[in-house]
């Protein structure tokens, strides 16, 4: 599998501190990276301050391992009055034998609220 053609919002490599005792990457680490990526897309769109109000859903499809390069993509799915839903897809690139393969690892939806300077919801 190849990575999607559109621009990655975030590309990161998990560190040793992101794994549990069995050597697997914590799901919470991946969710927090996805939240950061979603907030970048939401802030770009609203051109202002945003805050996460909900993780609508998040599905872990394949595990991420140490040594993977994680690429996160995000796009605007829905715009409300003050809220915006960002669809997130996550891929991991991994060396398998001689080739680097992209693996589809997670999908989710995050809702952000556009805020004014005092922290109150502001129309987008
Ligand atoms: C975000 C926050 C300002 C919204 O305040 P609020 O009083 O709930 O505001 P509203 O009821 O007017 O809702 C604002 C928008 O968020 C949406 N919303 C609120 N709760 C939601 C939820 N659980 N899921 C999806 N959307 C939600 C509303 O539908 C509304 O969208 P719309 O304007 O497009 O119709 C407030 O809940 C807050 O500060 N939460 C903490 C956020 C935070 O700290 N996040 C980081 C956690 S570490």
PDB file of C-alpha atoms and ligand atoms in Angstrom:
ATOM      1  CA  UNK A   1       0.000   0.000   0.000  1.00  0.00           C
ATOM      2  CA  UNK A   2       1.171   3.561  -0.775  1.00  0.00           C
ATOM      3  CA  UNK A   3       0.553   6.639   1.385  1.00  0.00           C
ATOM      4  CA  UNK A   4      -2.298   8.888   0.151  1.00  0.00           C
ATOM      5  CA  UNK A   5      -1.281  11.680  -2.225  1.00  0.00           C
ATOM      6  CA  UNK A   6      -2.640  14.553  -0.139  1.00  0.00           C
ATOM      7  CA  UNK A   7      -0.375  16.428   2.310  1.00  0.00           C
ATOM      8  CA  UNK A   8       0.239  14.838   5.684  1.00  0.00           C
ATOM      9  CA  UNK A   9      -0.834  17.015   8.618  1.00  0.00           C
ATOM     10  CA  UNK A  10       1.579  15.342  11.032  1.00  0.00           C
ATOM     11  CA  UNK A  11       4.418  12.839  10.640  1.00  0.00           C
ATOM     12  CA  UNK A  12       5.911  11.412  13.826  1.00  0.00           C
ATOM     13  CA  UNK A  13       7.969   8.521  15.150  1.00  0.00           C
ATOM     14  CA  UNK A  14       6.915   6.897  18.448  1.00  0.00           C
ATOM     15  CA  UNK A  15       9.573   6.951  21.164  1.00  0.00           C
ATOM     16  CA  UNK A  16      10.496   4.236  23.657  1.00  0.00           C
ATOM     17  CA  UNK A  17       8.417   6.064  26.299  1.00  0.00           C
ATOM     18  CA  UNK A  18       5.284   5.550  24.143  1.00  0.00           C
ATOM     19  CA  UNK A  19       5.274   1.754  24.521  1.00  0.00           C
ATOM     20  CA  UNK A  20       3.868  -0.515  27.204  1.00  0.00           C
ATOM     21  CA  UNK A  21       5.761  -3.360  28.860  1.00  0.00           C
ATOM     22  CA  UNK A  22       4.885  -5.697  25.971  1.00  0.00           C
ATOM     23  CA  UNK A  23       6.461  -3.309  23.459  1.00  0.00           C
ATOM     24  CA  UNK A  24       3.181  -2.133  21.909  1.00  0.00           C
ATOM     25  CA  UNK A  25       2.454   1.547  21.290  1.00  0.00           C
ATOM     26  CA  UNK A  26      -0.206   2.969  23.646  1.00  0.00           C
ATOM     27  CA  UNK A  27      -3.536   3.704  21.942  1.00  0.00           C
ATOM     28  CA  UNK A  28      -3.695   6.945  23.906  1.00  0.00           C
ATOM     29  CA  UNK A  29      -0.448   8.117  22.314  1.00  0.00           C
ATOM     30  CA  UNK A  30      -1.927   7.612  18.842  1.00  0.00           C
ATOM     31  CA  UNK A  31      -5.187   9.327  19.822  1.00  0.00           C
ATOM     32  CA  UNK A  32      -3.351  12.340  21.199  1.00  0.00           C
ATOM     33  CA  UNK A  33      -1.336  12.701  17.966  1.00  0.00           C
ATOM     34  CA  UNK A  34      -4.586  12.396  15.978  1.00  0.00           C
ATOM     35  CA  UNK A  35      -6.160  15.100  18.188  1.00  0.00           C
ATOM     36  CA  UNK A  36      -3.190  17.418  17.549  1.00  0.00           C
ATOM     37  CA  UNK A  37      -3.462  16.815  13.788  1.00  0.00           C
ATOM     38  CA  UNK A  38      -7.235  17.412  13.862  1.00  0.00           C
ATOM     39  CA  UNK A  39      -6.781  20.654  15.799  1.00  0.00           C
ATOM     40  CA  UNK A  40      -4.312  21.896  13.168  1.00  0.00           C
ATOM     41  CA  UNK A  41      -6.854  21.262  10.382  1.00  0.00           C
ATOM     42  CA  UNK A  42      -9.676  22.854  12.432  1.00  0.00           C
ATOM     43  CA  UNK A  43      -7.605  25.931  13.362  1.00  0.00           C
ATOM     44  CA  UNK A  44      -6.523  26.375   9.744  1.00  0.00           C
ATOM     45  CA  UNK A  45     -10.129  26.289   8.629  1.00  0.00           C
ATOM     46  CA  UNK A  46     -11.559  28.561  11.334  1.00  0.00           C
ATOM     47  CA  UNK A  47      -8.467  30.825  11.350  1.00  0.00           C
ATOM     48  CA  UNK A  48      -8.830  31.035  15.112  1.00  0.00           C
ATOM     49  CA  UNK A  49      -8.627  29.283  18.452  1.00  0.00           C
ATOM     50  CA  UNK A  50     -10.204  25.826  18.699  1.00  0.00           C
ATOM     51  CA  UNK A  51     -10.685  23.322  21.491  1.00  0.00           C
ATOM     52  CA  UNK A  52     -11.534  19.610  21.337  1.00  0.00           C
ATOM     53  CA  UNK A  53     -15.068  19.033  22.609  1.00  0.00           C
ATOM     54  CA  UNK A  54     -15.484  15.364  21.619  1.00  0.00           C
ATOM     55  CA  UNK A  55     -13.771  12.322  20.212  1.00  0.00           C
ATOM     56  CA  UNK A  56     -16.757  11.078  18.226  1.00  0.00           C
ATOM     57  CA  UNK A  57     -15.132   7.743  17.402  1.00  0.00           C
ATOM     58  CA  UNK A  58     -11.684   6.215  17.059  1.00  0.00           C
ATOM     59  CA  UNK A  59     -10.908   2.764  15.668  1.00  0.00           C
ATOM     60  CA  UNK A  60      -7.574   1.006  16.008  1.00  0.00           C
ATOM     61  CA  UNK A  61      -7.288  -1.121  12.887  1.00  0.00           C
ATOM     62  CA  UNK A  62      -3.656  -2.322  13.050  1.00  0.00           C
ATOM     63  CA  UNK A  63      -0.960  -1.930  15.719  1.00  0.00           C
ATOM     64  CA  UNK A  64       1.870   0.621  15.536  1.00  0.00           C
ATOM     65  CA  UNK A  65       5.377  -0.560  16.404  1.00  0.00           C
ATOM     66  CA  UNK A  66       8.627   1.102  17.429  1.00  0.00           C
ATOM     67  CA  UNK A  67      10.482   2.081  14.257  1.00  0.00           C
ATOM     68  CA  UNK A  68       7.276   2.930  12.344  1.00  0.00           C
ATOM     69  CA  UNK A  69       6.854   6.374  10.812  1.00  0.00           C
ATOM     70  CA  UNK A  70       3.295   7.479  11.562  1.00  0.00           C
ATOM     71  CA  UNK A  71       1.521   9.779   9.085  1.00  0.00           C
ATOM     72  CA  UNK A  72      -1.737  11.479  10.014  1.00  0.00           C
ATOM     73  CA  UNK A  73      -4.184  12.960   7.520  1.00  0.00           C
ATOM     74  CA  UNK A  74      -7.186  15.116   8.317  1.00  0.00           C
ATOM     75  CA  UNK A  75     -10.027  16.695   6.430  1.00  0.00           C
ATOM     76  CA  UNK A  76     -13.053  18.771   7.312  1.00  0.00           C
ATOM     77  CA  UNK A  77     -16.095  16.502   7.397  1.00  0.00           C
ATOM     78  CA  UNK A  78     -18.803  18.787   8.764  1.00  0.00           C
ATOM     79  CA  UNK A  79     -19.143  22.414   9.810  1.00  0.00           C
ATOM     80  CA  UNK A  80     -21.779  23.458  12.338  1.00  0.00           C
ATOM     81  CA  UNK A  81     -22.461  26.896  13.805  1.00  0.00           C
ATOM     82  CA  UNK A  82     -19.461  26.939  16.141  1.00  0.00           C
ATOM     83  CA  UNK A  83     -18.228  23.362  15.789  1.00  0.00           C
ATOM     84  CA  UNK A  84     -16.255  21.529  13.162  1.00  0.00           C
ATOM     85  CA  UNK A  85     -15.804  17.771  12.702  1.00  0.00           C
ATOM     86  CA  UNK A  86     -12.476  16.544  11.368  1.00  0.00           C
ATOM     87  CA  UNK A  87     -12.085  13.050   9.882  1.00  0.00           C
ATOM     88  CA  UNK A  88      -8.680  11.587  10.699  1.00  0.00           C
ATOM     89  CA  UNK A  89      -6.882   8.704   9.025  1.00  0.00           C
ATOM     90  CA  UNK A  90      -3.598   7.293  10.282  1.00  0.00           C
ATOM     91  CA  UNK A  91      -1.022   5.233   8.418  1.00  0.00           C
ATOM     92  CA  UNK A  92       2.229   3.675   9.592  1.00  0.00           C
ATOM     93  CA  UNK A  93       5.190   3.122   7.323  1.00  0.00           C
ATOM     94  CA  UNK A  94       7.162   0.019   8.224  1.00  0.00           C
ATOM     95  CA  UNK A  95      10.134  -1.776   6.734  1.00  0.00           C
ATOM     96  CA  UNK A  96       8.926  -5.239   5.687  1.00  0.00           C
ATOM     97  CA  UNK A  97      11.785  -7.302   4.246  1.00  0.00           C
ATOM     98  CA  UNK A  98      13.365  -4.929   1.707  1.00  0.00           C
ATOM     99  CA  UNK A  99      10.361  -2.661   1.143  1.00  0.00           C
ATOM    100  CA  UNK A 100       8.745   0.112   3.139  1.00  0.00           C
ATOM    101  CA  UNK A 101       5.022  -0.573   3.339  1.00  0.00           C
ATOM    102  CA  UNK A 102       2.263   1.821   4.383  1.00  0.00           C
ATOM    103  CA  UNK A 103      -0.217   0.208   6.756  1.00  0.00           C
ATOM    104  CA  UNK A 104      -3.645   1.643   7.516  1.00  0.00           C
ATOM    105  CA  UNK A 105      -3.690   1.823  11.339  1.00  0.00           C
ATOM    106  CA  UNK A 106      -6.568   3.993  12.557  1.00  0.00           C
ATOM    107  CA  UNK A 107      -9.515   6.164  11.675  1.00  0.00           C
ATOM    108  CA  UNK A 108     -11.475   8.618  13.798  1.00  0.00           C
ATOM    109  CA  UNK A 109     -13.572  11.756  14.029  1.00  0.00           C
ATOM    110  CA  UNK A 110     -12.881  14.659  16.385  1.00  0.00           C
ATOM    111  CA  UNK A 111     -15.146  17.641  17.061  1.00  0.00           C
ATOM    112  CA  UNK A 112     -13.607  21.046  17.807  1.00  0.00           C
ATOM    113  CA  UNK A 113     -15.316  24.246  18.893  1.00  0.00           C
ATOM    114  CA  UNK A 114     -14.199  27.634  17.599  1.00  0.00           C
ATOM    115  CA  UNK A 115     -13.668  29.974  20.557  1.00  0.00           C
ATOM    116  CA  UNK A 116     -13.400  33.713  21.031  1.00  0.00           C
ATOM    117  CA  UNK A 117     -10.705  35.342  23.177  1.00  0.00           C
ATOM    118  CA  UNK A 118     -12.711  34.768  26.349  1.00  0.00           C
ATOM    119  CA  UNK A 119     -13.165  31.042  25.618  1.00  0.00           C
ATOM    120  CA  UNK A 120     -16.804  31.265  24.491  1.00  0.00           C
ATOM    121  CA  UNK A 121     -18.055  29.457  21.340  1.00  0.00           C
ATOM    122  CA  UNK A 122     -17.788  31.727  18.292  1.00  0.00           C
ATOM    123  CA  UNK A 123     -19.539  31.223  14.943  1.00  0.00           C
ATOM    124  CA  UNK A 124     -17.280  29.812  12.243  1.00  0.00           C
TER     125      UNK A 124
HETATM  126  C1  LIG B   1     -16.032  23.541  24.146  1.00  0.00           C
HETATM  127  C2  LIG B   1     -16.880  24.327  25.133  1.00  0.00           C
HETATM  128  C3  LIG B   1     -16.410  25.775  25.200  1.00  0.00           C
HETATM  129  C4  LIG B   1     -18.313  24.270  24.558  1.00  0.00           C
HETATM  130  O1  LIG B   1     -19.128  24.891  25.491  1.00  0.00           O
HETATM  131  P1  LIG B   1     -20.697  24.595  25.493  1.00  0.00           P
HETATM  132  O2  LIG B   1     -21.290  25.434  26.537  1.00  0.00           O
HETATM  133  O3  LIG B   1     -20.917  23.116  25.486  1.00  0.00           O
HETATM  134  O4  LIG B   1     -21.112  25.208  24.111  1.00  0.00           O
HETATM  135  P2  LIG B   1     -22.354  24.851  23.237  1.00  0.00           P
HETATM  136  O5  LIG B   1     -23.373  24.032  23.955  1.00  0.00           O
HETATM  137  O6  LIG B   1     -22.780  26.168  22.634  1.00  0.00           O
HETATM  138  O7  LIG B   1     -21.752  23.916  22.082  1.00  0.00           O
HETATM  139  C5  LIG B   1     -20.855  24.455  21.148  1.00  0.00           C
HETATM  140  C6  LIG B   1     -20.797  23.524  19.952  1.00  0.00           C
HETATM  141  O8  LIG B   1     -20.198  22.300  20.360  1.00  0.00           O
HETATM  142  C7  LIG B   1     -21.041  21.204  20.037  1.00  0.00           C
HETATM  143  N1  LIG B   1     -20.887  20.206  21.083  1.00  0.00           N
HETATM  144  C8  LIG B   1     -20.965  20.369  22.411  1.00  0.00           C
HETATM  145  N2  LIG B   1     -20.742  19.197  23.037  1.00  0.00           N
HETATM  146  C9  LIG B   1     -20.533  18.289  22.067  1.00  0.00           C
HETATM  147  C10 LIG B   1     -20.250  16.889  22.063  1.00  0.00           C
HETATM  148  N3  LIG B   1     -20.144  16.196  23.192  1.00  0.00           N
HETATM  149  N4  LIG B   1     -20.078  16.270  20.890  1.00  0.00           N
HETATM  150  C11 LIG B   1     -20.160  16.946  19.711  1.00  0.00           C
HETATM  151  N5  LIG B   1     -20.429  18.282  19.650  1.00  0.00           N
HETATM  152  C12 LIG B   1     -20.609  18.919  20.810  1.00  0.00           C
HETATM  153  C13 LIG B   1     -22.449  21.790  20.025  1.00  0.00           C
HETATM  154  O9  LIG B   1     -23.312  20.981  19.264  1.00  0.00           O
HETATM  155  C14 LIG B   1     -22.170  23.131  19.405  1.00  0.00           C
HETATM  156  O10 LIG B   1     -22.012  22.983  18.002  1.00  0.00           O
HETATM  157  P3  LIG B   1     -22.699  24.007  16.936  1.00  0.00           P
HETATM  158  O11 LIG B   1     -22.493  25.406  17.415  1.00  0.00           O
HETATM  159  O12 LIG B   1     -21.955  23.762  15.649  1.00  0.00           O
HETATM  160  O13 LIG B   1     -24.139  23.622  16.853  1.00  0.00           O
HETATM  161  C15 LIG B   1     -16.854  23.711  26.573  1.00  0.00           C
HETATM  162  O14 LIG B   1     -17.588  22.490  26.575  1.00  0.00           O
HETATM  163  C16 LIG B   1     -15.446  23.442  27.041  1.00  0.00           C
HETATM  164  O15 LIG B   1     -14.714  24.369  27.340  1.00  0.00           O
HETATM  165  N6  LIG B   1     -15.072  22.159  27.110  1.00  0.00           N
HETATM  166  C17 LIG B   1     -13.705  21.794  27.479  1.00  0.00           C
HETATM  167  C18 LIG B   1     -12.841  21.732  26.212  1.00  0.00           C
HETATM  168  C19 LIG B   1     -11.429  21.302  26.536  1.00  0.00           C
HETATM  169  O16 LIG B   1     -10.829  21.768  27.488  1.00  0.00           O
HETATM  170  N7  LIG B   1     -10.902  20.407  25.698  1.00  0.00           N
HETATM  171  C20 LIG B   1      -9.596  19.853  25.906  1.00  0.00           C
HETATM  172  C21 LIG B   1      -9.626  18.793  26.948  1.00  0.00           C
HETATM  173  S1  LIG B   1      -8.043  18.522  27.632  1.00  0.00           S
END
